[in-house]
Amino acid sequence: MSGNSSGADVPQEQKAGWASFLKSLAHMTGDLSSMTAPPFILSPVSLTEFPAYWCEHPGLFAAISEGSTPQERMERVLRWFICTLKGQYTTRNEKMGSEKKPLNPVLGEVFYGVWPDQGGRGETRLIVEQVSHHPPITAYYIENEKAGVALQGHSGQKTSFTGTSINVKQSGHALLTVKPKSGGQETYLITLPKLRIEGIVWGSPYVELTDSSAIQSSTGYTAAIDYKGKGYFTGKSHSFKATLSHGSKTLQNYEGTWTGISTVGKGPTVFLDSSSPKEEVTVQPVEQQGEWESRRFWQKVAQGIRTGNYDEAAKEKTRIENDQRQRRRDEVAEGTSWQLVHFTHVDSDPEYQKLSNMLHDKLTPAHEDAYIFKG
Ligand SMILES: CC(C)CCC[C@@H](C)[C@H]1CC[C@H]2[C@@H]3CC=C4C[C@@H](O)CC[C@]4(C)[C@H]3CC[C@]12C
């Protein structure tokens, strides 16, 4: 990083703002979401929309239950999981030019969507609820009932600044329930990778995945995934290597990029093309949404950000924040508390416990709370 290139991608009139934002990052205490950032880096999309990235390949999601053996189903889970990563971590760069700061959801904010049935695979529905504000935690449930696959999870982030990049440790996990076409039921614990946000100094942030994550099946199969950026496995950014094992027996290896082609085994057999077309979630028009639904709730703020009317966006955001503060004060005064609509908080989930014990992995804390979908 040279003095000249720093802030190269920041609009001239916001350079000072970016420089002071970078300075404030040094004092950040783990929660970046509440920090004020310069307008050019603001996204008009709330974090409650992000769980939709899990299902932008609804065909791969539905196909999991069609695998004929436990190993084949684990491989299908891995394929679907790797295929979601491009959407999860590069979409903002593609759509908005760089990673941006999403809107920080309010407690009780919800997001609903569907992927319509196509060719008989069944409809997939998405239910998201912001279940905590401090720290921000988003819970989600995605189900294709016909296919017999359902994903339940929650997600939070702990952030720290290294001086040149932001390290993001994801908290939470996802549990996938699969009813194989051949009968029975399996569950899969999905742990979440760590992120490094690079390109900060230049004002054009992007996400690289680091370290590792895992998928543990109740059938005993494990997929371990290692992530590396440029200059490690292949010299390509967004690279990964994965191994599928059962107990101490390694059964298969996979490698490639999570944004493009990956291969299986020693021969050049294609495992997946992650750049294959995705299907974005279908959402009700804003006019028909309820007042806590994300796009309606943030409509004016988003409009301000999209049109460059930042004063309007800031004014509306302040109104929302004041309203939230008042609600919390009222609850304290009345001795009540906010009631979640779709999820129940539990201090520990036996299913998570069982699978994380099977994983024997330092990555997964022995105890973790969870949000269970109420239906
Ligand atoms: C751009 C800079 C200046 C601000 C950084 C904003 C932070 C809050 C953004 C940048 C990238 C974002 C992450 C991108 C992708 C995902 C995957 C999704 O499944 C859960 C949320 C999560 C993990 C996001 C959390 C918020 C995040 C870490």
Short mmCIF file of C-alpha atoms and ligand atoms in Angstrom, two decimals:
data_model
loop_
_atom_site.label_atom_id
_atom_site.label_comp_id
_atom_site.label_asym_id
_atom_site.label_seq_id
_atom_site.Cartn_x
_atom_site.Cartn_y
_atom_site.Cartn_z
CA MET A 1 0.00 0.00 0.00
CA SER A 2 1.58 3.27 -1.03
CA GLY A 3 0.51 6.65 0.26
CA ASN A 4 -0.67 7.62 -3.21
CA SER A 5 -2.91 4.67 -3.86
CA SER A 6 -4.66 4.83 -0.52
CA GLY A 7 -8.28 5.87 -1.01
CA ALA A 8 -7.88 5.64 -4.80
CA ASP A 9 -11.43 4.40 -5.29
CA VAL A 10 -13.07 6.88 -2.93
CA PRO A 11 -15.01 9.80 -4.47
CA GLN A 12 -12.97 13.00 -4.09
CA GLU A 13 -15.44 14.75 -1.79
CA GLN A 14 -15.62 11.74 0.56
CA LYS A 15 -11.87 11.14 0.98
CA ALA A 16 -11.72 12.88 4.33
CA GLY A 17 -14.74 10.92 5.55
CA TRP A 18 -13.15 7.63 4.45
CA ALA A 19 -9.88 8.50 6.18
CA SER A 20 -11.67 9.22 9.44
CA PHE A 21 -13.77 6.04 9.08
CA LEU A 22 -10.52 4.04 8.71
CA LYS A 23 -9.18 5.72 11.85
CA SER A 24 -12.33 4.88 13.77
CA LEU A 25 -11.98 1.21 12.72
CA ALA A 26 -8.89 1.01 14.90
CA HIS A 27 -11.08 1.62 17.96
CA MET A 28 -13.84 -0.74 16.91
CA THR A 29 -15.00 -3.08 19.65
CA GLY A 30 -16.21 -6.09 17.67
CA ASP A 31 -19.41 -4.69 16.19
CA LEU A 32 -18.91 -2.85 12.95
CA SER A 33 -22.61 -2.70 12.18
CA SER A 34 -23.33 0.32 14.33
CA MET A 35 -20.43 2.43 13.04
CA THR A 36 -21.11 5.41 10.83
CA ALA A 37 -19.52 5.09 7.39
CA PRO A 38 -19.27 7.55 4.47
CA PRO A 39 -22.23 7.52 2.03
CA PHE A 40 -20.42 5.96 -0.96
CA ILE A 41 -19.90 2.71 0.94
CA LEU A 42 -23.53 2.35 2.15
CA SER A 43 -25.73 -0.39 0.72
CA PRO A 44 -29.51 0.06 0.56
CA VAL A 45 -29.99 -3.62 1.50
CA SER A 46 -30.53 -4.88 5.03
CA LEU A 47 -28.66 -7.88 6.45
CA THR A 48 -32.01 -9.65 6.90
CA GLU A 49 -31.99 -10.22 3.13
CA PHE A 50 -28.67 -12.09 3.18
CA PRO A 51 -30.02 -15.55 4.16
CA ALA A 52 -31.58 -15.69 0.68
CA TYR A 53 -28.07 -16.37 -0.63
CA TRP A 54 -28.40 -19.89 0.80
CA CYS A 55 -30.93 -20.83 -1.81
CA GLU A 56 -30.08 -19.13 -5.08
CA HIS A 57 -29.54 -22.58 -6.56
CA PRO A 58 -32.84 -24.11 -5.43
CA GLY A 59 -32.37 -27.04 -7.81
CA LEU A 60 -29.16 -28.14 -6.04
CA PHE A 61 -30.91 -27.66 -2.69
CA ALA A 62 -33.86 -29.83 -3.69
CA ALA A 63 -31.64 -32.49 -5.28
CA ILE A 64 -29.95 -33.33 -1.96
CA SER A 65 -32.71 -35.71 -0.90
CA GLU A 66 -32.44 -37.57 -4.22
CA GLY A 67 -28.95 -38.87 -3.49
CA SER A 68 -29.20 -42.64 -3.19
CA THR A 69 -26.57 -43.25 -0.48
CA PRO A 70 -25.52 -41.27 2.62
CA GLN A 71 -22.16 -40.54 0.93
CA GLU A 72 -23.83 -39.32 -2.22
CA ARG A 73 -26.13 -37.07 -0.20
CA MET A 74 -23.17 -35.63 1.71
CA GLU A 75 -21.52 -34.87 -1.62
CA ARG A 76 -24.70 -33.13 -2.77
CA VAL A 77 -24.80 -31.09 0.42
CA LEU A 78 -21.18 -30.06 -0.21
CA ARG A 79 -21.94 -29.16 -3.84
CA TRP A 80 -24.92 -27.03 -2.86
CA PHE A 81 -22.96 -25.37 -0.03
CA ILE A 82 -19.95 -24.45 -2.21
CA CYS A 83 -22.31 -23.17 -4.89
CA THR A 84 -23.91 -20.69 -2.43
CA LEU A 85 -20.58 -19.04 -1.59
CA LYS A 86 -20.29 -16.93 -4.74
CA GLY A 87 -23.68 -15.35 -4.05
CA GLN A 88 -22.99 -14.92 -0.34
CA TYR A 89 -19.62 -13.23 -0.73
CA THR A 90 -19.24 -11.60 -4.16
CA THR A 91 -22.73 -10.34 -5.07
CA ARG A 92 -22.26 -6.79 -3.75
CA ASN A 93 -19.05 -6.41 -5.76
CA GLU A 94 -20.87 -7.52 -8.89
CA LYS A 95 -23.97 -5.41 -8.30
CA MET A 96 -22.55 -2.32 -6.64
CA GLY A 97 -18.87 -2.31 -7.61
CA SER A 98 -17.54 -3.20 -4.16
CA GLU A 99 -18.52 -4.72 -0.86
CA LYS A 100 -20.74 -2.24 0.96
CA LYS A 101 -22.02 -1.69 4.45
CA PRO A 102 -25.47 -3.26 4.70
CA LEU A 103 -28.31 -1.68 6.66
CA ASN A 104 -28.18 -2.78 10.29
CA PRO A 105 -31.49 -4.58 10.91
CA VAL A 106 -33.78 -3.60 13.78
CA LEU A 107 -35.10 -6.13 16.27
CA GLY A 108 -38.18 -7.81 14.80
CA GLU A 109 -37.42 -6.95 11.19
CA VAL A 110 -38.51 -9.78 8.89
CA PHE A 111 -37.84 -10.84 5.32
CA TYR A 112 -39.99 -13.32 3.39
CA GLY A 113 -39.44 -14.81 -0.02
CA VAL A 114 -39.96 -17.83 -2.26
CA TRP A 115 -38.37 -19.65 -5.15
CA PRO A 116 -41.28 -20.92 -7.18
CA ASP A 117 -41.62 -24.54 -8.17
CA GLN A 118 -39.93 -25.35 -11.46
CA GLY A 119 -40.15 -28.69 -13.20
CA GLY A 120 -41.76 -30.29 -10.15
CA ARG A 121 -38.85 -29.69 -7.75
CA GLY A 122 -41.23 -28.00 -5.28
CA GLU A 123 -41.50 -24.46 -3.94
CA THR A 124 -38.82 -23.21 -1.57
CA ARG A 125 -39.82 -20.66 1.04
CA LEU A 126 -37.66 -18.34 3.12
CA ILE A 127 -38.45 -16.84 6.52
CA VAL A 128 -35.98 -14.47 8.15
CA GLU A 129 -36.25 -12.62 11.45
CA GLN A 130 -33.85 -10.27 13.20
CA VAL A 131 -33.77 -11.93 16.61
CA SER A 132 -31.27 -9.63 18.33
CA HIS A 133 -30.05 -6.08 17.80
CA HIS A 134 -27.15 -5.93 20.30
CA PRO A 135 -25.33 -7.95 19.07
CA PRO A 136 -27.01 -8.18 15.66
CA ILE A 137 -28.25 -11.74 15.04
CA THR A 138 -30.34 -12.89 12.12
CA ALA A 139 -32.27 -16.19 12.19
CA TYR A 140 -33.57 -17.94 9.08
CA TYR A 141 -35.54 -20.92 7.93
CA ILE A 142 -35.56 -22.19 4.35
CA GLU A 143 -37.70 -25.14 3.35
CA ASN A 144 -38.63 -27.12 0.29
CA GLU A 145 -41.29 -29.34 1.78
CA LYS A 146 -41.86 -31.40 -1.34
CA ALA A 147 -38.15 -32.20 -1.70
CA GLY A 148 -37.82 -32.86 2.05
CA VAL A 149 -35.00 -30.38 2.74
CA ALA A 150 -34.99 -27.62 5.36
CA LEU A 151 -32.26 -25.29 6.58
CA GLN A 152 -32.43 -23.55 9.94
CA GLY A 153 -29.71 -21.21 11.11
CA HIS A 154 -28.63 -17.97 12.69
CA SER A 155 -25.82 -15.62 11.95
CA GLY A 156 -23.84 -12.92 13.73
CA GLN A 157 -20.44 -11.33 13.21
CA LYS A 158 -17.49 -10.30 15.35
CA THR A 159 -15.21 -7.90 13.57
CA SER A 160 -11.67 -6.67 14.17
CA PHE A 161 -9.37 -4.39 12.21
CA THR A 162 -5.81 -5.43 11.38
CA GLY A 163 -4.69 -2.07 10.03
CA THR A 164 -5.22 -3.05 6.39
CA SER A 165 -8.15 -5.45 6.47
CA ILE A 166 -11.20 -6.33 8.56
CA ASN A 167 -11.37 -9.82 10.02
CA VAL A 168 -14.87 -11.16 10.45
CA LYS A 169 -15.56 -14.16 12.62
CA GLN A 170 -19.03 -15.48 12.01
CA SER A 171 -21.00 -16.72 14.97
CA GLY A 172 -23.89 -19.12 14.61
CA HIS A 173 -24.35 -22.23 12.52
CA ALA A 174 -26.88 -23.85 10.24
CA LEU A 175 -28.63 -27.18 10.56
CA LEU A 176 -29.86 -28.89 7.42
CA THR A 177 -32.55 -31.54 7.73
CA VAL A 178 -32.90 -33.98 4.84
CA LYS A 179 -35.57 -36.59 4.30
CA PRO A 180 -34.00 -38.92 1.72
CA LYS A 181 -36.35 -40.17 -0.98
CA SER A 182 -35.46 -43.66 0.22
CA GLY A 183 -36.83 -42.90 3.71
CA GLY A 184 -35.53 -41.82 7.11
CA GLN A 185 -34.09 -38.46 8.17
CA GLU A 186 -30.58 -37.03 8.38
CA THR A 187 -29.20 -33.79 9.76
CA TYR A 188 -26.12 -31.84 8.75
CA LEU A 189 -24.34 -29.24 10.85
CA ILE A 190 -22.85 -26.47 8.74
CA THR A 191 -20.23 -24.25 10.33
CA LEU A 192 -19.43 -20.86 8.85
CA PRO A 193 -16.13 -19.67 7.36
CA LYS A 194 -14.14 -16.68 8.51
CA LEU A 195 -13.97 -13.62 6.27
CA ARG A 196 -11.29 -11.09 5.58
CA ILE A 197 -12.40 -7.84 4.02
CA GLU A 198 -9.60 -6.61 1.82
CA GLY A 199 -9.16 -3.54 -0.36
CA ILE A 200 -10.26 -1.30 2.53
CA VAL A 201 -7.42 1.16 2.23
CA TRP A 202 -8.23 1.79 -1.44
CA GLY A 203 -11.90 2.23 -0.70
CA SER A 204 -12.94 -0.85 -2.73
CA PRO A 205 -13.59 -3.62 -0.21
CA TYR A 206 -14.12 -7.25 -1.19
CA VAL A 207 -14.44 -10.48 0.78
CA GLU A 208 -11.90 -13.30 0.88
CA LEU A 209 -12.67 -16.46 2.85
CA THR A 210 -10.03 -17.79 5.24
CA ASP A 211 -9.33 -20.75 7.51
CA SER A 212 -11.85 -23.53 7.28
CA SER A 213 -15.41 -24.63 7.82
CA ALA A 214 -17.06 -28.01 7.99
CA ILE A 215 -20.19 -29.98 7.36
CA GLN A 216 -20.99 -32.86 9.70
CA SER A 217 -23.68 -35.39 8.86
CA SER A 218 -25.59 -37.46 11.38
CA THR A 219 -24.67 -40.41 9.13
CA GLY A 220 -21.02 -40.03 10.14
CA TYR A 221 -19.76 -38.35 6.97
CA THR A 222 -17.71 -35.17 7.32
CA ALA A 223 -16.73 -32.55 4.76
CA ALA A 224 -13.83 -30.30 5.76
CA ILE A 225 -13.26 -27.22 3.64
CA ASP A 226 -10.12 -25.06 3.59
CA TYR A 227 -10.19 -21.60 2.06
CA LYS A 228 -7.26 -19.70 0.59
CA GLY A 229 -6.81 -16.49 -1.33
CA LYS A 230 -4.33 -15.58 -4.04
CA GLY A 231 -0.94 -17.22 -3.92
CA TYR A 232 -1.74 -20.33 -1.88
CA PHE A 233 -3.18 -23.44 -3.54
CA THR A 234 -3.44 -22.27 -7.11
CA GLY A 235 -2.47 -18.63 -7.18
CA LYS A 236 -6.15 -17.84 -7.69
CA SER A 237 -8.27 -15.90 -5.27
CA HIS A 238 -11.36 -17.55 -3.80
CA SER A 239 -9.77 -21.01 -3.79
CA PHE A 240 -10.79 -23.95 -1.66
CA LYS A 241 -9.92 -27.57 -1.04
CA ALA A 242 -12.35 -29.97 0.54
CA THR A 243 -12.15 -33.55 1.75
CA LEU A 244 -15.00 -35.91 2.35
CA SER A 245 -14.35 -38.49 5.03
CA HIS A 246 -16.03 -41.02 7.26
CA GLY A 247 -14.35 -41.40 10.60
CA SER A 248 -10.62 -41.55 9.85
CA LYS A 249 -11.16 -42.71 6.26
CA THR A 250 -10.71 -40.07 3.56
CA LEU A 251 -13.03 -40.85 0.67
CA GLN A 252 -12.78 -38.02 -1.80
CA ASN A 253 -11.00 -34.73 -2.49
CA TYR A 254 -12.31 -31.61 -4.18
CA GLU A 255 -10.57 -28.41 -5.22
CA GLY A 256 -10.99 -25.29 -7.26
CA THR A 257 -12.51 -21.87 -6.78
CA TRP A 258 -15.83 -21.20 -5.07
CA THR A 259 -16.59 -18.59 -7.71
CA GLY A 260 -15.90 -20.84 -10.73
CA ILE A 261 -14.92 -24.39 -11.55
CA SER A 262 -14.01 -27.03 -9.01
CA THR A 263 -13.01 -30.62 -9.67
CA VAL A 264 -13.33 -33.94 -7.89
CA GLY A 265 -10.69 -36.62 -7.41
CA LYS A 266 -7.38 -36.86 -9.24
CA GLY A 267 -8.75 -36.71 -12.76
CA PRO A 268 -10.11 -33.44 -14.07
CA THR A 269 -13.74 -34.32 -13.43
CA VAL A 270 -15.85 -31.24 -12.90
CA PHE A 271 -17.55 -31.18 -9.50
CA LEU A 272 -19.30 -27.86 -9.87
CA ASP A 273 -19.40 -24.62 -11.83
CA SER A 274 -20.24 -22.04 -9.18
CA SER A 275 -20.72 -19.36 -11.82
CA SER A 276 -23.80 -21.14 -13.17
CA PRO A 277 -26.90 -18.90 -13.32
CA LYS A 278 -28.55 -18.17 -10.00
CA GLU A 279 -32.20 -17.63 -9.21
CA GLU A 280 -32.89 -14.62 -7.05
CA VAL A 281 -35.54 -14.85 -4.39
CA THR A 282 -39.05 -13.65 -5.26
CA VAL A 283 -40.44 -11.06 -2.84
CA GLN A 284 -43.90 -9.44 -2.59
CA PRO A 285 -44.11 -5.92 -4.01
CA VAL A 286 -43.25 -3.37 -1.30
CA GLU A 287 -46.82 -1.97 -1.28
CA GLN A 288 -48.14 -5.38 -0.24
CA GLN A 289 -45.60 -5.95 2.50
CA GLY A 290 -46.20 -5.65 6.22
CA GLU A 291 -44.60 -2.76 8.08
CA TRP A 292 -41.82 -4.91 9.61
CA GLU A 293 -40.83 -6.42 6.29
CA SER A 294 -37.35 -5.32 5.42
CA ARG A 295 -37.85 -3.62 2.07
CA ARG A 296 -40.89 -1.72 3.28
CA PHE A 297 -39.32 -0.88 6.64
CA TRP A 298 -36.19 0.61 5.03
CA GLN A 299 -37.89 1.95 1.90
CA LYS A 300 -37.14 5.65 2.48
CA VAL A 301 -33.57 5.08 3.68
CA ALA A 302 -32.87 2.81 0.71
CA GLN A 303 -34.40 5.34 -1.67
CA GLY A 304 -32.15 8.08 -0.24
CA ILE A 305 -29.03 5.92 -0.64
CA ARG A 306 -29.97 4.88 -4.18
CA THR A 307 -30.65 8.40 -5.38
CA GLY A 308 -27.74 10.04 -3.58
CA ASN A 309 -30.11 11.89 -1.28
CA TYR A 310 -28.02 11.10 1.78
CA ASP A 311 -29.57 13.80 3.97
CA GLU A 312 -32.97 12.22 3.49
CA ALA A 313 -31.50 8.76 4.21
CA ALA A 314 -29.78 10.00 7.37
CA LYS A 315 -32.91 11.78 8.61
CA GLU A 316 -35.03 8.68 8.12
CA LYS A 317 -32.39 6.47 9.76
CA THR A 318 -32.32 8.75 12.81
CA ARG A 319 -36.11 8.57 13.03
CA ILE A 320 -35.93 4.75 13.00
CA GLU A 321 -33.20 4.66 15.63
CA ASN A 322 -35.13 7.01 17.93
CA ASP A 323 -38.25 4.92 17.51
CA GLN A 324 -36.27 1.79 18.42
CA ARG A 325 -34.80 3.42 21.51
CA GLN A 326 -38.26 4.52 22.62
CA ARG A 327 -39.62 0.99 22.17
CA ARG A 328 -36.84 -0.46 24.31
CA ARG A 329 -37.45 2.19 27.01
CA ASP A 330 -41.19 1.45 26.98
CA GLU A 331 -40.52 -2.26 27.39
CA VAL A 332 -38.32 -1.62 30.41
CA ALA A 333 -40.96 0.70 31.90
CA GLU A 334 -43.74 -1.82 31.32
CA GLY A 335 -41.67 -4.81 32.38
CA THR A 336 -42.31 -6.49 29.03
CA SER A 337 -39.91 -7.74 26.40
CA TRP A 338 -39.95 -8.02 22.64
CA GLN A 339 -41.56 -11.26 21.44
CA LEU A 340 -40.02 -13.11 18.51
CA VAL A 341 -42.54 -14.12 15.87
CA HIS A 342 -40.99 -17.12 14.07
CA PHE A 343 -38.21 -18.42 16.31
CA THR A 344 -37.65 -19.60 19.88
CA HIS A 345 -34.31 -18.95 21.52
CA VAL A 346 -32.72 -21.95 23.24
CA ASP A 347 -29.51 -21.95 25.30
CA SER A 348 -28.44 -25.20 23.72
CA ASP A 349 -29.80 -27.36 20.93
CA PRO A 350 -29.33 -31.14 21.38
CA GLU A 351 -29.05 -31.67 17.61
CA TYR A 352 -26.26 -29.10 17.35
CA GLN A 353 -24.61 -30.62 20.40
CA LYS A 354 -24.66 -34.12 18.93
CA LEU A 355 -23.24 -33.12 15.55
CA SER A 356 -20.61 -30.76 16.92
CA ASN A 357 -19.40 -33.58 19.19
CA MET A 358 -19.12 -35.82 16.12
CA LEU A 359 -17.12 -33.13 14.37
CA HIS A 360 -14.48 -33.06 17.13
CA ASP A 361 -13.49 -29.73 15.77
CA LYS A 362 -11.86 -26.83 17.50
CA LEU A 363 -13.86 -24.56 15.20
CA THR A 364 -17.14 -25.33 16.87
CA PRO A 365 -17.66 -24.25 20.44
CA ALA A 366 -18.86 -27.06 22.68
CA HIS A 367 -21.87 -25.02 23.69
CA GLU A 368 -23.80 -22.71 21.50
CA ASP A 369 -27.27 -21.26 21.65
CA ALA A 370 -29.71 -21.49 18.76
CA TYR A 371 -32.97 -20.18 17.34
CA ILE A 372 -35.52 -22.88 16.56
CA PHE A 373 -38.15 -22.25 13.89
CA LYS A 374 -41.65 -22.30 15.42
CA GLY A 375 -43.48 -22.90 12.16
C1 LIG B 1 -17.31 -2.39 3.55
C2 LIG B 1 -16.82 -2.06 4.93
C3 LIG B 1 -16.27 -0.71 5.03
C4 LIG B 1 -17.93 -2.24 5.92
C5 LIG B 1 -18.03 -3.68 6.25
C6 LIG B 1 -19.44 -4.08 6.44
C7 LIG B 1 -19.58 -5.47 7.06
C8 LIG B 1 -20.50 -5.26 8.27
C9 LIG B 1 -20.11 -6.47 6.02
C10 LIG B 1 -19.16 -6.64 4.82
C11 LIG B 1 -19.34 -8.07 4.32
C12 LIG B 1 -20.53 -8.58 5.08
C13 LIG B 1 -20.76 -10.09 5.14
C14 LIG B 1 -20.95 -10.64 3.74
C15 LIG B 1 -21.62 -11.94 3.68
C16 LIG B 1 -22.21 -12.55 4.72
C17 LIG B 1 -22.78 -13.92 4.55
C18 LIG B 1 -24.17 -14.04 5.11
O1 LIG B 1 -24.61 -15.38 5.05
C19 LIG B 1 -24.21 -13.56 6.55
C20 LIG B 1 -23.73 -12.13 6.64
C21 LIG B 1 -22.30 -11.90 6.08
C22 LIG B 1 -21.29 -12.58 6.99
C23 LIG B 1 -22.03 -10.37 5.96
C24 LIG B 1 -21.99 -9.66 7.33
C25 LIG B 1 -21.67 -8.18 7.23
C26 LIG B 1 -20.37 -7.92 6.47
C27 LIG B 1 -19.20 -8.49 7.25
#
